[in-house]
GROMACS .gro file of C-alpha atoms in nm:
model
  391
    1UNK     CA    1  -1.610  -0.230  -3.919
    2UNK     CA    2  -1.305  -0.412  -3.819
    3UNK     CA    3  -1.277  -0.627  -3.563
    4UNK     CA    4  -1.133  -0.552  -3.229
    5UNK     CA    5  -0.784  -0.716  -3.103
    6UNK     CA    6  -0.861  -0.984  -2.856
    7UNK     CA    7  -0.564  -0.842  -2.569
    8UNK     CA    8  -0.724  -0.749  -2.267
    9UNK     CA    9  -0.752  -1.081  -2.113
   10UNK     CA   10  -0.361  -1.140  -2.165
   11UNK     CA   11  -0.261  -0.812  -1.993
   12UNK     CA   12  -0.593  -0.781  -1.694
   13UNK     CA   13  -0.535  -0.812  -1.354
   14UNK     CA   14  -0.476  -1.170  -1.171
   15UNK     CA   15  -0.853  -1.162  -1.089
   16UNK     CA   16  -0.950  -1.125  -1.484
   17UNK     CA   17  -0.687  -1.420  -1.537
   18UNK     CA   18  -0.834  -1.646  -1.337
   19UNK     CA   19  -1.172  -1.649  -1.492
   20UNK     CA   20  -1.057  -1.768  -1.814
   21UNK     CA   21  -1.086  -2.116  -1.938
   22UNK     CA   22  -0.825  -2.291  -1.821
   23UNK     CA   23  -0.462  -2.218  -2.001
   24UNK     CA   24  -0.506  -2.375  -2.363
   25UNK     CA   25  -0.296  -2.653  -2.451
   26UNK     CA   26  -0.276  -2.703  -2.830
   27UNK     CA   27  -0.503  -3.011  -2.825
   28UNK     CA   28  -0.622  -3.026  -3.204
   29UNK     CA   29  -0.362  -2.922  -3.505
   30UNK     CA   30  -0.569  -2.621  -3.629
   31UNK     CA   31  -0.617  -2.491  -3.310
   32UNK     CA   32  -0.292  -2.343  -3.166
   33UNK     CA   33  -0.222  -2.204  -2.786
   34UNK     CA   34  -0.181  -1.828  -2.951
   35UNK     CA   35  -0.542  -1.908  -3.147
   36UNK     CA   36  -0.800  -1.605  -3.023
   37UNK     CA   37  -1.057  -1.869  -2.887
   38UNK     CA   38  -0.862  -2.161  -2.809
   39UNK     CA   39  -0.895  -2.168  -2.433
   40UNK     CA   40  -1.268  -2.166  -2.502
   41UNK     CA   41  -1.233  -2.440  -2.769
   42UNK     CA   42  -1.054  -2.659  -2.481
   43UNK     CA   43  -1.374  -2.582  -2.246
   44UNK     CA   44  -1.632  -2.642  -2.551
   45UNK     CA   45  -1.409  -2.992  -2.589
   46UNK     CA   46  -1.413  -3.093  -2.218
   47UNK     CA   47  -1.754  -2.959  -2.205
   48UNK     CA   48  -1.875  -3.234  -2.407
   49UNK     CA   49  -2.028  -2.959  -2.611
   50UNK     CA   50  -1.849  -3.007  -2.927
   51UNK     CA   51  -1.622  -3.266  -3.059
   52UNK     CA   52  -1.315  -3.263  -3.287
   53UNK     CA   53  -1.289  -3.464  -3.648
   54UNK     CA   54  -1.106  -3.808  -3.619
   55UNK     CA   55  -0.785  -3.643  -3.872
   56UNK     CA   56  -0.735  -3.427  -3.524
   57UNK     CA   57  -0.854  -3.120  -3.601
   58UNK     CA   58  -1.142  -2.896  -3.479
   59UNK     CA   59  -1.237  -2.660  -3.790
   60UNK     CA   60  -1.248  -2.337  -3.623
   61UNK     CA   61  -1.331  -2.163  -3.908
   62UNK     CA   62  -1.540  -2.337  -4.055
   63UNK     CA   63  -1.961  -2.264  -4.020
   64UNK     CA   64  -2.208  -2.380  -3.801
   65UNK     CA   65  -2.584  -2.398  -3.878
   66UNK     CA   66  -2.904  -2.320  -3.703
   67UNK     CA   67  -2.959  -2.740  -3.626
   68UNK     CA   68  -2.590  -2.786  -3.515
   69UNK     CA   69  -2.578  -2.460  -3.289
   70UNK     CA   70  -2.910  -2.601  -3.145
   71UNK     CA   71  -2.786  -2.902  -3.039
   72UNK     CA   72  -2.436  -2.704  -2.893
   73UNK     CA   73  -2.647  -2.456  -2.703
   74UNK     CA   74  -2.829  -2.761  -2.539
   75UNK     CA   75  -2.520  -2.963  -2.420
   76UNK     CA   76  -2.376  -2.641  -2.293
   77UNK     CA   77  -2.743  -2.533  -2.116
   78UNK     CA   78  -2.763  -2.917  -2.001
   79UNK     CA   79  -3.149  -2.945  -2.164
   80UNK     CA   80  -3.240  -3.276  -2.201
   81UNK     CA   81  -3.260  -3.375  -2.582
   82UNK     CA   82  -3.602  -3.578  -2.625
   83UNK     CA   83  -3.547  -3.873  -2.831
   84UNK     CA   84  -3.794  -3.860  -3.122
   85UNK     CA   85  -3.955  -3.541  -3.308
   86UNK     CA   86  -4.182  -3.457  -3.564
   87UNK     CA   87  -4.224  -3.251  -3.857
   88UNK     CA   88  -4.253  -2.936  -3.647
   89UNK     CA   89  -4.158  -2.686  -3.956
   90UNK     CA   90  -4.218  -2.793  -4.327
   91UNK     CA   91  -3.803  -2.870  -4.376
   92UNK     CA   92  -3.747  -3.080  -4.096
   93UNK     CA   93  -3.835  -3.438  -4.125
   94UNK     CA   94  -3.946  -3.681  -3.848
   95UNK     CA   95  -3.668  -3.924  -3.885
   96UNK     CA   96  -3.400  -3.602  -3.942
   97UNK     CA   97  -3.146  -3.645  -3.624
   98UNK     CA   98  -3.197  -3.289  -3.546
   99UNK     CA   99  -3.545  -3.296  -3.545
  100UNK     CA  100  -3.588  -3.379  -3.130
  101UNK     CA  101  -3.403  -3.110  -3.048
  102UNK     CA  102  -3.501  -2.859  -3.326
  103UNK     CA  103  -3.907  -2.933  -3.201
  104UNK     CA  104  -3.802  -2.926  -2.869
  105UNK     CA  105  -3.635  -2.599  -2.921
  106UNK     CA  106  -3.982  -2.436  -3.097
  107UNK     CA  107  -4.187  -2.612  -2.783
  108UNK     CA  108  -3.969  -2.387  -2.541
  109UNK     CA  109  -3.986  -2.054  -2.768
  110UNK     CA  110  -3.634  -2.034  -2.874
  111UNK     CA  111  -3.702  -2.066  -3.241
  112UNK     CA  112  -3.973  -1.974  -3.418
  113UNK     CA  113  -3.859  -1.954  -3.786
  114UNK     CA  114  -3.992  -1.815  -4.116
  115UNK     CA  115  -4.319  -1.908  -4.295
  116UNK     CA  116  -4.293  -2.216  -4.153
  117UNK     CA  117  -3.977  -2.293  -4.243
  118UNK     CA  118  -3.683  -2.352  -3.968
  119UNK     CA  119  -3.343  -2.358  -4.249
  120UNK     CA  120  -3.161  -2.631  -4.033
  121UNK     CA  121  -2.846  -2.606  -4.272
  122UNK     CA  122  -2.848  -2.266  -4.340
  123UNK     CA  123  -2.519  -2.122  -4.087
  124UNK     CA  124  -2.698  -1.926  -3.739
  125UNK     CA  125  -2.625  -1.578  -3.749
  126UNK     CA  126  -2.506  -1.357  -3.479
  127UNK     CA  127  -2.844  -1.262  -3.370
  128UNK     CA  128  -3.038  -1.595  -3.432
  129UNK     CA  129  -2.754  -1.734  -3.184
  130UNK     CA  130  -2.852  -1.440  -2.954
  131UNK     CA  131  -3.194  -1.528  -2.939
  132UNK     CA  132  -3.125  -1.872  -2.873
  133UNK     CA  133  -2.919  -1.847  -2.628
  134UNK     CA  134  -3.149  -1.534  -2.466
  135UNK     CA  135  -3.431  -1.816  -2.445
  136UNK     CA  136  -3.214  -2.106  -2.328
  137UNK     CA  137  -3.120  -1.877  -2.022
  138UNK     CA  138  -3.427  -1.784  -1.954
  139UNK     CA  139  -3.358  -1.452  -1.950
  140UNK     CA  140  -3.611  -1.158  -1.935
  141UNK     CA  141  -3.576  -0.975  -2.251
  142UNK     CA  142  -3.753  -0.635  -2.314
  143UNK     CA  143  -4.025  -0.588  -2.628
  144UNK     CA  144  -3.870  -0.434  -2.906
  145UNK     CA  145  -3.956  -0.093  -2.936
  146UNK     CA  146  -4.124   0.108  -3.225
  147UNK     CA  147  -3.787   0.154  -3.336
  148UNK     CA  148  -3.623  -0.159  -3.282
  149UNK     CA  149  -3.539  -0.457  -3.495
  150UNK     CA  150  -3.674  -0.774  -3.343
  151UNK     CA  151  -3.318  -0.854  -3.271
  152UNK     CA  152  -3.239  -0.541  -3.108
  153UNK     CA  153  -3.333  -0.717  -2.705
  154UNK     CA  154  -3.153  -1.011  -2.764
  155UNK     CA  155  -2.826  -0.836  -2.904
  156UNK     CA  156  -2.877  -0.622  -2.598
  157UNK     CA  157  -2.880  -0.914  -2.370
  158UNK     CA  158  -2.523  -1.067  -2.532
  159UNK     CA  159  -2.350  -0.732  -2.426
  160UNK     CA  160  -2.463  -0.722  -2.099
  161UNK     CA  161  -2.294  -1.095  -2.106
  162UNK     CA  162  -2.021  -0.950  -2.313
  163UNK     CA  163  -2.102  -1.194  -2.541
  164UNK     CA  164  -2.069  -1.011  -2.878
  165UNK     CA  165  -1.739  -1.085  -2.973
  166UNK     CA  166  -1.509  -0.899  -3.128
  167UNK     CA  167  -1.414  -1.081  -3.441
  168UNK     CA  168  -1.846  -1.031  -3.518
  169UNK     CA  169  -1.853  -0.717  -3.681
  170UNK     CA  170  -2.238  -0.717  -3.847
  171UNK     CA  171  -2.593  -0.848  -3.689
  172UNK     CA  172  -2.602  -1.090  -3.950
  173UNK     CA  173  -2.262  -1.231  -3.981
  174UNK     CA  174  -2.235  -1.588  -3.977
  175UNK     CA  175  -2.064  -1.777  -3.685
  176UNK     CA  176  -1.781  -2.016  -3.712
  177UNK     CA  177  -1.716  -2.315  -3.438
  178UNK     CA  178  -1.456  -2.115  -3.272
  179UNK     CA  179  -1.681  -1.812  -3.199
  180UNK     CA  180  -1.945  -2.115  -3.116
  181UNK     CA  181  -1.722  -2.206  -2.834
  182UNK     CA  182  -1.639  -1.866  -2.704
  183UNK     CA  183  -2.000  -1.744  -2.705
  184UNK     CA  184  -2.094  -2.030  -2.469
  185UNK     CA  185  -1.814  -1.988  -2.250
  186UNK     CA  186  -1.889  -1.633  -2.190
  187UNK     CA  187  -2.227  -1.674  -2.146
  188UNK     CA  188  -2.178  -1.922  -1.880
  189UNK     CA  189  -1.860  -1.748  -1.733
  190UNK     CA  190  -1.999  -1.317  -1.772
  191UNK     CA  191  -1.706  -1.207  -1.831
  192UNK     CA  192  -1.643  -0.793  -1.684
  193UNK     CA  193  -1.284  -0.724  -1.848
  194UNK     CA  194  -1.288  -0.909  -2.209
  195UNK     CA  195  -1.298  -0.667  -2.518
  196UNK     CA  196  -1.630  -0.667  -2.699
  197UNK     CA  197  -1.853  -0.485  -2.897
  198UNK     CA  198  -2.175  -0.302  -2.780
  199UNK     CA  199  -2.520  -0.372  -2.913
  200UNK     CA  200  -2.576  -0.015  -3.092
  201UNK     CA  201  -2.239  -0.080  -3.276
  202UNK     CA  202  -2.401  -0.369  -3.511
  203UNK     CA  203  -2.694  -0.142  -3.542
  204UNK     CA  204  -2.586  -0.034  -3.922
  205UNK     CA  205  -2.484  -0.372  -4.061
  206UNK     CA  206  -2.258  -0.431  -4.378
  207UNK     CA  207  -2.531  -0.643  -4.600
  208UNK     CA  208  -2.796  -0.632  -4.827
  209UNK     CA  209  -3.168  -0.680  -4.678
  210UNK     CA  210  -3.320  -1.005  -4.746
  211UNK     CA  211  -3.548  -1.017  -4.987
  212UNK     CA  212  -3.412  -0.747  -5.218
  213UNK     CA  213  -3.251  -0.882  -5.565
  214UNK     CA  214  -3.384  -1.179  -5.532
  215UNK     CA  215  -3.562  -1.324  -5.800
  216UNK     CA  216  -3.686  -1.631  -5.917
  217UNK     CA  217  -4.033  -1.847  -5.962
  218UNK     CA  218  -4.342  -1.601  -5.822
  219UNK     CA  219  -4.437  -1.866  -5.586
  220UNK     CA  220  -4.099  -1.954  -5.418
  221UNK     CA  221  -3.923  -1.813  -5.146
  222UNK     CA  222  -3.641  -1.785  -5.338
  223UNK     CA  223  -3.384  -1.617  -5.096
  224UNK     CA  224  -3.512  -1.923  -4.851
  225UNK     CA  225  -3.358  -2.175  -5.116
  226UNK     CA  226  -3.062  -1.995  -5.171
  227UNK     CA  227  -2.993  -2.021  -4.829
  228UNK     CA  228  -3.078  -2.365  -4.811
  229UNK     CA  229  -2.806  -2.403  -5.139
  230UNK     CA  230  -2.532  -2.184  -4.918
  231UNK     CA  231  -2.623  -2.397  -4.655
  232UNK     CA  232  -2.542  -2.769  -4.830
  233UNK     CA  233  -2.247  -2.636  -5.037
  234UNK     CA  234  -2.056  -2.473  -4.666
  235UNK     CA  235  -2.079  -2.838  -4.520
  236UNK     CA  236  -1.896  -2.975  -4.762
  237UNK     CA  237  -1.698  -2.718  -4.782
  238UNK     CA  238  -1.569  -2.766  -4.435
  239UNK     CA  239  -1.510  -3.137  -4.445
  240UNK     CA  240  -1.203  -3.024  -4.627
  241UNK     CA  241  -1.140  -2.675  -4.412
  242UNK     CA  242  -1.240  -2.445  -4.705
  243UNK     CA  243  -1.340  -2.169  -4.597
  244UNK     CA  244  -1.749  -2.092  -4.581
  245UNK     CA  245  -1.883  -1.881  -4.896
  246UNK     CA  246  -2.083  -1.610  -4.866
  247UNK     CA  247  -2.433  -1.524  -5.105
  248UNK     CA  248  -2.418  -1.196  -5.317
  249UNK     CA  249  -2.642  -0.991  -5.494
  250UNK     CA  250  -2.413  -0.996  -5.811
  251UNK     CA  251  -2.378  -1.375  -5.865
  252UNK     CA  252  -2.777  -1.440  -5.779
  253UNK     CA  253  -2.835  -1.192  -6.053
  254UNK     CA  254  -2.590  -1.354  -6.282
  255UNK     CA  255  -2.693  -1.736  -6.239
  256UNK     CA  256  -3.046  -1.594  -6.274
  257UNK     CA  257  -3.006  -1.463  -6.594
  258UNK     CA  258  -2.814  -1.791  -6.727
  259UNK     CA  259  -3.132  -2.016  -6.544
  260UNK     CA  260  -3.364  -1.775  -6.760
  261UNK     CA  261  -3.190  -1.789  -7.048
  262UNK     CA  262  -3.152  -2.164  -7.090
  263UNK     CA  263  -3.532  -2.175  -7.016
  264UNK     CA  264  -3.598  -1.973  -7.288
  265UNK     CA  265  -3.396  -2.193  -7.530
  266UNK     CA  266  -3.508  -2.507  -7.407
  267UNK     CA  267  -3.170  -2.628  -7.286
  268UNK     CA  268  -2.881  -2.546  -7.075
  269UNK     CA  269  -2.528  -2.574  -7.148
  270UNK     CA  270  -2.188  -2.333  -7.099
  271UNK     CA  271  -2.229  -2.201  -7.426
  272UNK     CA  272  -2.182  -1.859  -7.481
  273UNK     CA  273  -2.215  -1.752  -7.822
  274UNK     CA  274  -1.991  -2.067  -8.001
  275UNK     CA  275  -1.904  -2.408  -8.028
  276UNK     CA  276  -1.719  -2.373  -7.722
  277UNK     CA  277  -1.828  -2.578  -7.467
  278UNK     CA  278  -1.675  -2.428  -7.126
  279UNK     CA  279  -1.515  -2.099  -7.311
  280UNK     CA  280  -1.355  -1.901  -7.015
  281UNK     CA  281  -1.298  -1.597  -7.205
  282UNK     CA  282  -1.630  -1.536  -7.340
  283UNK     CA  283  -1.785  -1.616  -7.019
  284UNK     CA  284  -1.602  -1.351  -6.843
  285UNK     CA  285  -1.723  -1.144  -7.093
  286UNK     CA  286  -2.046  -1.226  -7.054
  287UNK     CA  287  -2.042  -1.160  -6.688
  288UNK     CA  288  -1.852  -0.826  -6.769
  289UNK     CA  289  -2.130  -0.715  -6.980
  290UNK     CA  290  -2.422  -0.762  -6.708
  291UNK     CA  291  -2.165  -0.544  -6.493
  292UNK     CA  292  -2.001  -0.798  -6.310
  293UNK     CA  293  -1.584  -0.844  -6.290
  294UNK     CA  294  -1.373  -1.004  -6.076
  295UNK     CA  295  -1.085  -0.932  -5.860
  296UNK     CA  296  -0.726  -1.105  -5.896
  297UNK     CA  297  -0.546  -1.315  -6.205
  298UNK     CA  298  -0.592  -1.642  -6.309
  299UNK     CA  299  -0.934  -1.827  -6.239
  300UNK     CA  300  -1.142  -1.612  -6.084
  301UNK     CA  301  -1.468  -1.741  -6.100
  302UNK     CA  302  -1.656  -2.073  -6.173
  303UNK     CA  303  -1.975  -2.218  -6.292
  304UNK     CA  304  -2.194  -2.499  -6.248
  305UNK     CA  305  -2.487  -2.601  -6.400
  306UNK     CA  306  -2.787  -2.880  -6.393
  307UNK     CA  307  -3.144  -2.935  -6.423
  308UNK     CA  308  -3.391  -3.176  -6.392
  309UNK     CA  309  -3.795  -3.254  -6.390
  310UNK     CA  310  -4.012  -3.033  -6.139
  311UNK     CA  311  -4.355  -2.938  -6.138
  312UNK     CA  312  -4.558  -2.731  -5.839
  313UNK     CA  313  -4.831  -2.542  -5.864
  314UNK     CA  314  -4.911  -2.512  -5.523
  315UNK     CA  315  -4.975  -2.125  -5.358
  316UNK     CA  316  -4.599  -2.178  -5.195
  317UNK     CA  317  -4.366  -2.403  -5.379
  318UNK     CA  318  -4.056  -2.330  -5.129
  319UNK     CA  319  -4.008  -2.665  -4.960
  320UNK     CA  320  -4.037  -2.885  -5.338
  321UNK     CA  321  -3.823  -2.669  -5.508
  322UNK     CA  322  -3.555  -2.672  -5.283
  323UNK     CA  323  -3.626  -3.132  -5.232
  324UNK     CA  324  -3.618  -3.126  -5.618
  325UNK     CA  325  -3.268  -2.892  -5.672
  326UNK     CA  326  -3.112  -3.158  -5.375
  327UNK     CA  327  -3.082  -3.362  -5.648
  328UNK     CA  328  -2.845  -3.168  -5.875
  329UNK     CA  329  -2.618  -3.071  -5.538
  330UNK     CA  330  -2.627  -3.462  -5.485
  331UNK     CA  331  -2.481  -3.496  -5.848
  332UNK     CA  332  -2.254  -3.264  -5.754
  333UNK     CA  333  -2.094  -3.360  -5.421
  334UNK     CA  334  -2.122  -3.711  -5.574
  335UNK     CA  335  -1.844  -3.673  -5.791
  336UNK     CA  336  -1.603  -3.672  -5.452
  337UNK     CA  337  -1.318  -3.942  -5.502
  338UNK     CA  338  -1.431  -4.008  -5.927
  339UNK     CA  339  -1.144  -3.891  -6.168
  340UNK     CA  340  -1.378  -3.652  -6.316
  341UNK     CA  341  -1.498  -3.425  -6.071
  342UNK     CA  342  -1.548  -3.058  -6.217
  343UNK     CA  343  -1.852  -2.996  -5.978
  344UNK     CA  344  -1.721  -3.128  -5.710
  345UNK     CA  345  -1.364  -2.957  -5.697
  346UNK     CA  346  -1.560  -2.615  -5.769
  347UNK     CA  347  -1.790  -2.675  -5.457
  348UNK     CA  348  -1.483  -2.709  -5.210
  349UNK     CA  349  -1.226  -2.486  -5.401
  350UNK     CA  350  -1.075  -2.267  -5.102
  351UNK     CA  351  -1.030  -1.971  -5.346
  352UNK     CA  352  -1.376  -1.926  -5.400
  353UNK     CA  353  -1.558  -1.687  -5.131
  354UNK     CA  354  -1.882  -1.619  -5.315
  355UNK     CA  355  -2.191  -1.775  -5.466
  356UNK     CA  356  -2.466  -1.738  -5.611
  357UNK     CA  357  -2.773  -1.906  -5.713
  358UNK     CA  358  -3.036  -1.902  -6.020
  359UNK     CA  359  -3.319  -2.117  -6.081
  360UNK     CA  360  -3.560  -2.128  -6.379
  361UNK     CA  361  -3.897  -2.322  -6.398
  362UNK     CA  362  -4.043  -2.412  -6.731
  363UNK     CA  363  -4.414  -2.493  -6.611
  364UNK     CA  364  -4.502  -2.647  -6.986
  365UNK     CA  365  -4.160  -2.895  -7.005
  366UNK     CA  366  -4.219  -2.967  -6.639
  367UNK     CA  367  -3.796  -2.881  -6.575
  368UNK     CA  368  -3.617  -2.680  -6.367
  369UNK     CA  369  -3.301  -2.473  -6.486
  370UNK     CA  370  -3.002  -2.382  -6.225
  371UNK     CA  371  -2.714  -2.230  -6.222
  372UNK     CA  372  -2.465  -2.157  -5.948
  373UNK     CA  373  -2.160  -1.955  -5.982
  374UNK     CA  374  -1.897  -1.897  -5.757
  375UNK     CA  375  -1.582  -1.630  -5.736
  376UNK     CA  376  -1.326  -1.537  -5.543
  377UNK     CA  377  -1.424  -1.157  -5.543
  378UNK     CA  378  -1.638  -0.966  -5.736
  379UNK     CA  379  -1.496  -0.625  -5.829
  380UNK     CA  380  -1.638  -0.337  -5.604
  381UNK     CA  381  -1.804  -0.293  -5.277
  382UNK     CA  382  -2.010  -0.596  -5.316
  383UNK     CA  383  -2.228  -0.673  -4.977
  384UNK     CA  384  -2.365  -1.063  -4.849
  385UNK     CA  385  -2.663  -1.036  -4.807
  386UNK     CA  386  -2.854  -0.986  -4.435
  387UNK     CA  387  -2.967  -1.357  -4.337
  388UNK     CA  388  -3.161  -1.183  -4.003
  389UNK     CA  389  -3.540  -1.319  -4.128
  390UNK     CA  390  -3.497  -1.609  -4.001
  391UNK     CA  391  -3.589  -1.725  -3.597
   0.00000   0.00000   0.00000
């Protein structure tokens, strides 16, 4: 579904005019007068509800997660931020600095999140924002009904705010800081004439459901760490304005089936088949015979690998596989400013759009196996998948 063009505001009546944001003035270099949302990005700014970078820009495209939309929804909502937290869900950590508000947020009812865990990095979604912002308001939201998704009130309660914008064209599709700003301006404002999309438009949504394809250790959430993975590698990506990746089906199954591979030998390197050590040829041929190619010329696809001692044999090992792997994305990012940063210039490569993740556990070597491969298109129809578990 593509998005709708953003006009109606520039050619309403005098009345629609005047409850806009006032006239944008270009106040950050990535954010132009002609941007869609930049009269909104001007009210987020004087708002005090989000800030700009100290280079002078604003990163309008660039992701924002579950903790940082939190803490956005309650500047613009004017809650009161308490000033400690605890470990209210099994990832967040007392001394965290979103942890107040995060706690604070599950005390009121506005998040409840998933087996206990609350993905604070992981990028909100179009309908965890609208159930946010649904229980920030206060609003009175019907019960889903025997048909409805749990989602299906609070999407209902953005359009009668016409709050579902039109550059969100799927229930699950992640939100940028741009869209951030525009949200809570039209939630505060309620808009009548501004173009937007209606709730039973999203209904069929361009993804693949969570939880299906994904594979990994039987006692691991493994989708949940994936996310987690998405999460860490689109924050660094938008320190440098790439733009935010999205997880597919394809590359999980691929780095899967390297993680399980290199189990089963013991080892993990880039070999495929020779003395090669990063043979780009062979990969691709590789991925071509598991059924995956890639659009475009040139380098179309990437891959990093790591591993490292882990042992769990808890009932749920969710929360210390995804603490142990931190350790291999630390190795990674950690390479910023060194001459020799492979990893590192992968992770923030703007031509890249995809990822996937794969992670092996050896329970007898006590190691962990991962592999993460990135792309800039994988050949096909290929779907992201549906992040909508999470609350």
């Amino acid at each position: 579904m593509s998005p709708m063009p953003r006009f109606s505001f520039l050619l309403g009546s005098l009345a629609c005019f005047l409850t806009m944001p006032a006239l944008a003035v270009a106040s950050f270099s990535d954010v132009p007068s002609s941007h869609a949302y930049a009269a909104s990005v001007q009210y987020a700014e004087g708002r005090g509800i989000m800030k700009g970078y100290s280079n002078g820009t604003f990163a309008p495209d660039a992701p924002v997660n579950r903790a940082e939309f939190l803490t956005m929804l309650y500047r613009a909502f004017g809650l009161e931020i308490p000033t400690t937290g605890d470990a209210c869900f099994r990832d967040i950590a007392t001394k965290a600095w979103y942890a107040p508000v995060v706690c604070d947020a599950k005390s009121r009812g506005l998040v409840s999140g998933t087996n206990g865990y609350f993905s604070p990095s992981k990028a909100v979604t179009l309908v965890e924002a609208a159930k946010m912002v649904a229980g920030a308001s206060e609003a009175l939201v019907e019960k889903p009904s025997s048909t409805d998704e749990w989602y299906d009130p609070y999407l209902r309660f953005l359009e009668q705010k016409r709050s579902i914008l039109p550059t969100l064209g799927y229930v699950s599709q992640s939100m940028t800081r741009a869209e951030v700003a525009e949200l809570l301006w039209r939630i505060e404002e309620n808009p009548k004439n501004l173009d937007a999309y209606s709730a039973k438009s999203l209904s069929k949504s361009p993804c693949v459901l969570a939880g299906k394809n994904a594979s990994g250790p039987a006692n691991v959430d493994m989708l949940a760490v994936q996310q987690e993975w998405l999460g860490w590698y689109n924050a660094e990506r938008a320190k440098v304005g790439s733009p935010a990746l999205v997880l597919v089906a394809p590359l999980n199954k691929t780095a899967q089936t390297w993680a399980e591979t290199s189990k089963k030998r013991g080892y993990i390197d880039h070999k495929r088949g020779n003395n090669v050590y990063y043979d780009y040829q062979r990969i691709k041929n590789w991925f071509a015979d598991l059924g995956v190619t890639f659009s475009g010329k040139g380098t179309t696809f990437g891959e990093s690998i790591a591993w490292n001692v882990y042992s769990c044999s808890s009932k749920d090992c969710t929360d210390d596989l995804t603490r142990a792997i931190r350790s291999s994305f630390n190795f990674f990012a950690g390479e910023k400013g060194k001459a020799y940063r492979p990893h590192y210039d992968m992770m923030v490569n703007s031509a890249y759009k995809q990822i996937g993740l794969g992670v092996s556990v050896d329970p007898v070597s006590k190691k962990y196996y991962l592999v993460t491969h990135l792309s800039t298109k994988v050949a096909g129809d290929v779907l992201p998948y549906c992040t909508v578990r999470a609350q």
